């Protein structure tokens, strides 16, 4: 399990969303869902990021852009045991990758 905290923050220079079907969250060819939540008032970015995370199936991921480093979101995900990483964006805000953990059946495969 990946520990999620403010120490999991990585600087990044661009703010572009990327479509990817590479290995994400330990699952090859997993489509990456993306949400841009930067223009929403608080607490909407956190609420929508959690709703998107809750809708994931094991091995799926969602990438969200948030207006600030979402420390409360990262702490909550860590408490749930959900791997997540945050990348600070040069223009402000952060890109957060949230992975739905594999269930026992998927992890054994």
CSV table of C-alpha atoms in Angstrom, one decimal:
chain,number,residue,atom,x,y,z
A,1,UNK,CA,0.0,0.0,0.0
A,2,UNK,CA,1.3,3.4,-0.9
A,3,UNK,CA,1.3,5.9,2.0
A,4,UNK,CA,-0.5,9.1,1.1
A,5,UNK,CA,0.6,12.4,2.6
A,6,UNK,CA,2.0,15.7,1.8
A,7,UNK,CA,5.3,14.0,1.3
A,8,UNK,CA,3.8,12.3,-1.8
A,9,UNK,CA,3.8,15.6,-3.6
A,10,UNK,CA,5.9,16.0,-6.7
A,11,UNK,CA,6.5,19.2,-8.6
A,12,UNK,CA,5.5,19.3,-12.3
A,13,UNK,CA,5.9,22.0,-14.8
A,14,UNK,CA,2.9,21.5,-17.1
A,15,UNK,CA,-0.8,21.6,-16.3
A,16,UNK,CA,-2.0,19.5,-19.2
A,17,UNK,CA,-4.2,16.5,-18.6
A,18,UNK,CA,-2.9,13.4,-20.2
A,19,UNK,CA,-5.0,10.5,-21.6
A,20,UNK,CA,-3.2,7.3,-20.9
A,21,UNK,CA,-3.9,3.6,-21.1
A,22,UNK,CA,-0.5,2.5,-19.8
A,23,UNK,CA,0.1,0.7,-16.5
A,24,UNK,CA,-1.8,2.7,-13.8
A,25,UNK,CA,-2.3,1.5,-10.2
A,26,UNK,CA,-0.7,-1.8,-11.0
A,27,UNK,CA,-3.2,-2.7,-13.8
A,28,UNK,CA,-1.9,-2.6,-17.4
A,29,UNK,CA,-4.0,-0.9,-20.0
A,30,UNK,CA,-6.4,0.6,-17.4
A,31,UNK,CA,-8.2,3.6,-18.8
A,32,UNK,CA,-7.5,6.8,-16.8
A,33,UNK,CA,-10.6,8.8,-15.9
A,34,UNK,CA,-9.9,12.6,-15.6
A,35,UNK,CA,-11.7,15.5,-13.9
A,36,UNK,CA,-10.8,19.2,-13.8
A,37,UNK,CA,-12.1,20.6,-10.5
A,38,UNK,CA,-10.0,23.7,-10.3
A,39,UNK,CA,-12.9,26.2,-11.0
A,40,UNK,CA,-15.2,24.9,-8.4
A,41,UNK,CA,-15.8,26.6,-5.0
A,42,UNK,CA,-14.8,24.8,-1.8
A,43,UNK,CA,-15.7,22.1,-0.7
A,44,UNK,CA,-16.8,20.9,-4.2
A,45,UNK,CA,-13.4,19.7,-5.4
A,46,UNK,CA,-13.0,17.4,-2.5
A,47,UNK,CA,-16.6,16.1,-2.6
A,48,UNK,CA,-16.4,15.4,-6.3
A,49,UNK,CA,-13.0,13.8,-6.1
A,50,UNK,CA,-14.3,11.5,-3.3
A,51,UNK,CA,-17.4,10.7,-5.3
A,52,UNK,CA,-15.3,9.8,-8.4
A,53,UNK,CA,-13.0,7.7,-6.3
A,54,UNK,CA,-16.0,5.8,-4.7
A,55,UNK,CA,-17.3,5.0,-8.2
A,56,UNK,CA,-14.1,3.3,-9.3
A,57,UNK,CA,-13.7,-0.5,-9.6
A,58,UNK,CA,-10.6,-2.3,-8.2
A,59,UNK,CA,-7.6,-1.4,-10.3
A,60,UNK,CA,-9.2,1.7,-11.9
A,61,UNK,CA,-7.8,5.2,-11.3
A,62,UNK,CA,-9.1,8.8,-11.5
A,63,UNK,CA,-6.9,11.8,-12.1
A,64,UNK,CA,-8.2,15.1,-10.7
A,65,UNK,CA,-7.0,18.7,-11.0
A,66,UNK,CA,-7.6,20.7,-7.8
A,67,UNK,CA,-7.1,24.4,-7.1
A,68,UNK,CA,-4.8,23.7,-4.2
A,69,UNK,CA,-2.8,20.9,-2.7
A,70,UNK,CA,-5.7,18.8,-1.3
A,71,UNK,CA,-4.1,17.7,2.0
A,72,UNK,CA,-7.5,16.8,3.6
A,73,UNK,CA,-8.3,14.7,0.6
A,74,UNK,CA,-4.9,12.9,0.7
A,75,UNK,CA,-5.3,12.3,4.4
A,76,UNK,CA,-8.8,10.8,4.0
A,77,UNK,CA,-7.6,8.6,1.1
A,78,UNK,CA,-4.7,7.4,3.2
A,79,UNK,CA,-7.1,6.5,6.1
A,80,UNK,CA,-9.2,4.5,3.6
A,81,UNK,CA,-6.1,2.7,2.3
A,82,UNK,CA,-6.4,4.1,-1.2
A,83,UNK,CA,-3.1,4.8,-3.0
A,84,UNK,CA,-2.8,8.4,-4.2
A,85,UNK,CA,-0.1,10.8,-5.3
A,86,UNK,CA,-0.2,14.6,-5.7
A,87,UNK,CA,1.8,16.6,-8.2
A,88,UNK,CA,2.1,20.4,-7.8
A,89,UNK,CA,1.5,22.3,-11.0
A,90,UNK,CA,3.6,25.3,-12.0
A,91,UNK,CA,0.5,27.5,-12.7
A,92,UNK,CA,-1.0,26.6,-9.3
A,93,UNK,CA,-3.1,23.7,-8.1
A,94,UNK,CA,-2.3,20.1,-8.1
A,95,UNK,CA,-2.8,16.9,-10.1
A,96,UNK,CA,-4.0,14.0,-7.9
A,97,UNK,CA,-3.9,10.4,-9.1
A,98,UNK,CA,-6.3,8.2,-7.0
A,99,UNK,CA,-6.1,4.4,-7.4
A,100,UNK,CA,-8.8,2.0,-6.3
A,101,UNK,CA,-7.0,-0.8,-4.5
A,102,UNK,CA,-7.2,-4.2,-5.9
A,103,UNK,CA,-9.5,-6.6,-4.0
A,104,UNK,CA,-8.1,-9.8,-2.6
A,105,UNK,CA,-9.2,-11.7,-5.7
A,106,UNK,CA,-7.5,-9.3,-8.1
A,107,UNK,CA,-4.3,-9.1,-6.1
A,108,UNK,CA,-4.0,-12.9,-6.1
A,109,UNK,CA,-4.3,-13.1,-9.9
